[in-house]
Amino acid sequence: MPISSGYDYDDGGRVVARSPEETTAWVAQVMAQKVGVEGVEQHSARSIRVSRSDYPPYVAGIISTQNVTAEDVAEALTIDPTIDIVINVPAQGTWRGPAIMAARAAGVAFGGMGDLQSCIRREDARGYVKPEFGFIERGLRQHDRVSGITREADRLFVIHRGGLVDIRVVALYEYELTAEHLREARDRYGQFDLVLISNPNGKPTQGARDVAVQLGVELHMFGSLLGRLNSP
């Protein structure tokens, strides 16, 4: 049977969770096959060192959990203080706000498998920010109505506006935003007021529009979000 990012299968086809060391070894194998990578070594039980053709090596801390906590980040950095980026393997995993704060406080990047691969082409892996998130945060910081931003999770932004109520925004990078995307976001992130369709070419289906009404949330592209921030 196929091997997944965080699980294996026993002889009966049952899913068996991998150990942290096995997950790290799996990530090393995946990265060794990428263009621009000259070699990958397992730096510790929870980290790998990626040697690149064009830039100096970088070290990645490996986590595999559904919800990344500050304690997860601290443990990875304790095991290997030379880490440049901490990544969470499961595609459906979520970085919670305290974990993001912990990574930023330590001066390291954070993300998932796609971000780990994107660092191959970036000289400064520690300074890496997912382009989608960098664009959103920069645009919000430059808005004269925004007094601050709290990152409660990887895709959940609480926007503070001087004199107006806070707005809780979930950013979903989808080409076709569906009703299921909205329901999954509610399950994962809890209450929010507004959905930002962060894919510039994205659009909602009619089903998504209907579910948005049911959930009491607004759907916006980035430009209309900026305009919305001026309203109560």
Coordinates of C-alpha atoms in Angstrom, one line a residue:
M1 CA 0.0 0.0 0.0
P2 CA 1.2 3.6 -0.5
I3 CA 3.2 5.2 2.2
S4 CA 1.8 8.5 3.6
S5 CA 3.5 11.4 5.3
G6 CA 2.8 10.4 8.9
Y7 CA 1.5 6.8 8.8
D8 CA 2.4 3.3 7.7
Y9 CA 0.3 0.2 7.3
D10 CA 0.6 -3.2 9.0
D11 CA 0.2 -6.5 7.2
G12 CA -3.6 -6.3 7.7
G13 CA -3.8 -2.9 6.0
R14 CA -4.5 -1.1 9.3
V15 CA -3.0 2.4 9.7
V16 CA -0.1 2.6 12.1
A17 CA 1.3 6.0 13.2
R18 CA 4.9 6.5 12.5
S19 CA 7.4 7.4 15.2
P20 CA 8.9 10.9 15.1
E21 CA 12.2 9.4 13.9
E22 CA 10.5 7.5 11.1
T23 CA 8.6 10.7 10.0
T24 CA 11.8 12.6 9.9
A25 CA 13.4 9.9 7.8
W26 CA 10.4 10.0 5.4
V27 CA 10.7 13.8 5.0
A28 CA 14.5 13.4 4.3
Q29 CA 13.7 10.9 1.5
V30 CA 11.1 13.2 -0.1
M31 CA 13.4 16.2 0.0
A32 CA 16.4 14.3 -1.4
Q33 CA 14.4 13.9 -4.6
K34 CA 13.7 17.6 -5.2
V35 CA 15.3 19.7 -7.9
G36 CA 18.1 21.9 -6.4
V37 CA 18.8 19.6 -3.5
E38 CA 22.3 18.1 -3.5
G39 CA 21.8 15.9 -0.4
V40 CA 19.8 15.5 2.8
E41 CA 21.0 14.2 6.1
Q42 CA 19.1 13.4 9.3
H43 CA 20.5 16.0 11.6
S44 CA 18.7 14.7 14.7
A45 CA 15.7 12.6 15.6
R46 CA 13.5 15.6 14.7
S47 CA 15.5 17.6 12.1
I48 CA 17.1 17.3 8.7
R49 CA 19.9 19.3 7.0
V50 CA 19.2 20.1 3.4
S51 CA 22.2 20.9 1.1
R52 CA 21.4 23.0 -1.9
S53 CA 23.0 23.6 -5.3
D54 CA 22.7 27.4 -5.2
Y55 CA 22.7 28.3 -1.5
P56 CA 24.1 27.2 1.9
P57 CA 22.4 24.4 3.7
Y58 CA 19.4 24.9 6.0
V59 CA 18.1 22.8 8.9
A60 CA 14.4 22.0 9.2
G61 CA 12.7 20.8 12.4
I62 CA 10.0 18.2 11.8
I63 CA 6.7 18.0 13.6
S64 CA 3.8 15.7 12.8
T65 CA 0.6 16.6 14.6
Q66 CA -3.0 17.9 13.9
N67 CA -2.5 21.0 16.1
V68 CA 0.9 22.5 16.5
T69 CA 1.5 24.1 19.9
A70 CA 4.1 26.3 21.4
E71 CA 5.4 23.3 23.3
D72 CA 5.9 21.4 20.1
V73 CA 8.1 24.2 18.7
A74 CA 10.0 24.5 22.0
E75 CA 10.7 20.8 22.0
A76 CA 12.0 20.8 18.4
L77 CA 14.3 23.7 19.1
T78 CA 15.6 22.1 22.3
I79 CA 16.5 18.9 20.4
D80 CA 18.2 20.9 17.6
P81 CA 18.9 24.6 18.3
T82 CA 20.3 25.1 14.8
I83 CA 16.9 24.8 13.1
D84 CA 16.0 27.4 10.5
I85 CA 12.4 26.4 9.8
V86 CA 9.9 24.2 11.7
I87 CA 7.5 22.3 9.5
N88 CA 4.4 20.3 10.3
V89 CA 4.0 17.3 8.1
P90 CA 0.2 16.6 7.9
A91 CA -1.5 18.6 5.1
Q92 CA -4.6 19.0 7.3
G93 CA -2.6 20.0 10.3
T94 CA -3.1 23.5 11.9
W95 CA -0.5 25.9 13.3
R96 CA -2.1 27.5 16.4
G97 CA -1.4 31.1 17.4
P98 CA 1.0 30.4 20.3
A99 CA 3.0 28.1 18.1
I100 CA 3.4 30.8 15.5
M101 CA 4.4 33.3 18.2
A102 CA 7.0 30.8 19.5
A103 CA 8.5 30.3 16.1
R104 CA 8.7 34.0 15.5
A105 CA 10.1 34.7 18.9
A106 CA 12.9 32.2 18.2
G107 CA 13.6 33.8 14.8
V108 CA 12.7 30.7 12.8
A109 CA 10.3 30.2 9.9
F110 CA 7.3 27.9 10.1
G111 CA 5.0 26.1 7.7
G112 CA 4.3 22.7 6.1
M113 CA 5.8 20.4 3.5
G114 CA 5.2 22.9 0.7
D115 CA 7.0 25.6 2.6
L116 CA 10.0 23.3 3.3
Q117 CA 10.3 22.8 -0.4
S118 CA 9.9 26.5 -1.2
C119 CA 13.0 27.2 1.0
I120 CA 15.1 25.3 -1.5
R121 CA 15.0 28.4 -3.7
R122 CA 15.3 31.0 -1.0
E123 CA 18.8 31.9 0.3
D124 CA 17.6 32.8 3.8
A125 CA 15.4 30.0 5.0
R126 CA 14.9 31.6 8.5
G127 CA 13.4 34.6 6.9
Y128 CA 10.9 32.6 4.8
V129 CA 7.3 33.6 4.9
K130 CA 4.6 31.9 2.8
P131 CA 3.9 34.4 0.0
E132 CA 0.2 34.2 0.6
F133 CA 0.5 35.1 4.3
G134 CA 3.1 37.8 3.6
F135 CA 0.8 39.5 1.1
I136 CA -2.1 39.4 3.5
E137 CA -0.2 40.7 6.6
R138 CA 1.5 43.4 4.6
G139 CA -1.7 44.7 3.1
L140 CA -3.5 44.7 6.5
R141 CA -0.6 46.4 8.3
Q142 CA -0.6 49.2 5.7
H143 CA -4.4 49.9 6.1
D144 CA -5.0 53.1 8.1
R145 CA -8.0 51.5 9.9
V146 CA -6.0 48.6 11.2
S147 CA -4.4 49.1 14.7
G148 CA -3.1 45.5 15.0
I149 CA -3.4 41.9 13.9
T150 CA -3.5 38.8 16.2
R151 CA -2.7 35.5 14.5
E152 CA -4.9 33.0 16.3
A153 CA -4.0 30.2 13.8
D154 CA -2.3 29.8 10.5
R155 CA -5.4 31.0 8.6
L156 CA -7.2 32.8 11.3
F157 CA -6.5 36.5 11.6
V158 CA -8.1 38.8 14.2
I159 CA -8.0 42.3 12.8
H160 CA -8.1 45.1 15.4
R161 CA -9.5 48.4 14.3
G162 CA -9.2 51.6 16.4
G163 CA -12.7 52.6 17.5
L164 CA -14.4 49.7 15.7
V165 CA -15.1 46.1 16.7
D166 CA -12.5 43.4 15.8
I167 CA -13.1 41.3 12.8
R168 CA -12.2 37.6 12.7
V169 CA -11.0 36.6 9.2
V170 CA -10.2 33.1 7.8
A171 CA -8.1 33.1 4.7
L172 CA -8.8 30.2 2.3
Y173 CA -6.6 29.8 -0.8
E174 CA -9.1 28.1 -3.1
Y175 CA -9.7 28.5 -6.8
E176 CA -13.3 27.4 -6.4
L177 CA -14.5 28.0 -2.8
T178 CA -17.2 25.4 -2.0
A179 CA -19.7 24.9 0.8
E180 CA -17.5 22.0 2.2
H181 CA -14.5 24.4 2.4
L182 CA -16.5 26.7 4.6
R183 CA -17.8 23.9 6.8
E184 CA -14.3 22.5 7.3
A185 CA -13.0 26.0 8.2
R186 CA -15.7 26.4 10.8
D187 CA -14.8 23.0 12.3
R188 CA -11.1 23.8 12.3
Y189 CA -11.1 27.4 13.3
G190 CA -14.3 28.0 15.2
Q191 CA -16.2 31.3 15.0
F192 CA -15.2 33.8 12.3
D193 CA -16.9 36.8 10.7
L194 CA -15.5 36.8 7.3
V195 CA -13.8 34.6 4.7
L196 CA -11.0 36.0 2.6
I197 CA -10.7 34.1 -0.7
S198 CA -6.9 34.6 -0.9
N199 CA -6.4 33.1 -4.3
P200 CA -6.6 36.1 -6.6
N201 CA -8.3 34.0 -9.2
G202 CA -10.7 32.3 -6.8
K203 CA -14.4 32.6 -6.6
P204 CA -17.2 31.1 -4.5
T205 CA -19.7 28.5 -5.7
Q206 CA -23.4 29.2 -5.2
G207 CA -23.3 26.5 -2.6
A208 CA -20.6 28.4 -0.7
R209 CA -22.7 31.6 -0.9
D210 CA -25.6 29.7 0.6
V211 CA -23.6 28.2 3.4
A212 CA -22.0 31.6 4.2
V213 CA -25.5 32.9 4.8
Q214 CA -26.3 30.0 7.0
L215 CA -23.1 30.5 9.0
G216 CA -23.6 34.3 9.1
V217 CA -20.2 35.1 7.5
E218 CA -19.2 37.4 4.6
L219 CA -17.2 36.3 1.6
H220 CA -14.6 38.7 0.2
M221 CA -11.7 39.0 -2.2
F222 CA -8.7 41.0 -0.8
G223 CA -9.7 44.3 -2.4
S224 CA -13.3 44.2 -1.0
L225 CA -11.9 43.1 2.4
L226 CA -9.8 46.3 2.6
G227 CA -12.9 48.3 1.9
R228 CA -14.9 46.4 4.4
L229 CA -12.5 47.3 7.2
N230 CA -13.7 50.9 7.1
S231 CA -17.3 49.8 8.0
P232 CA -18.6 49.1 11.5

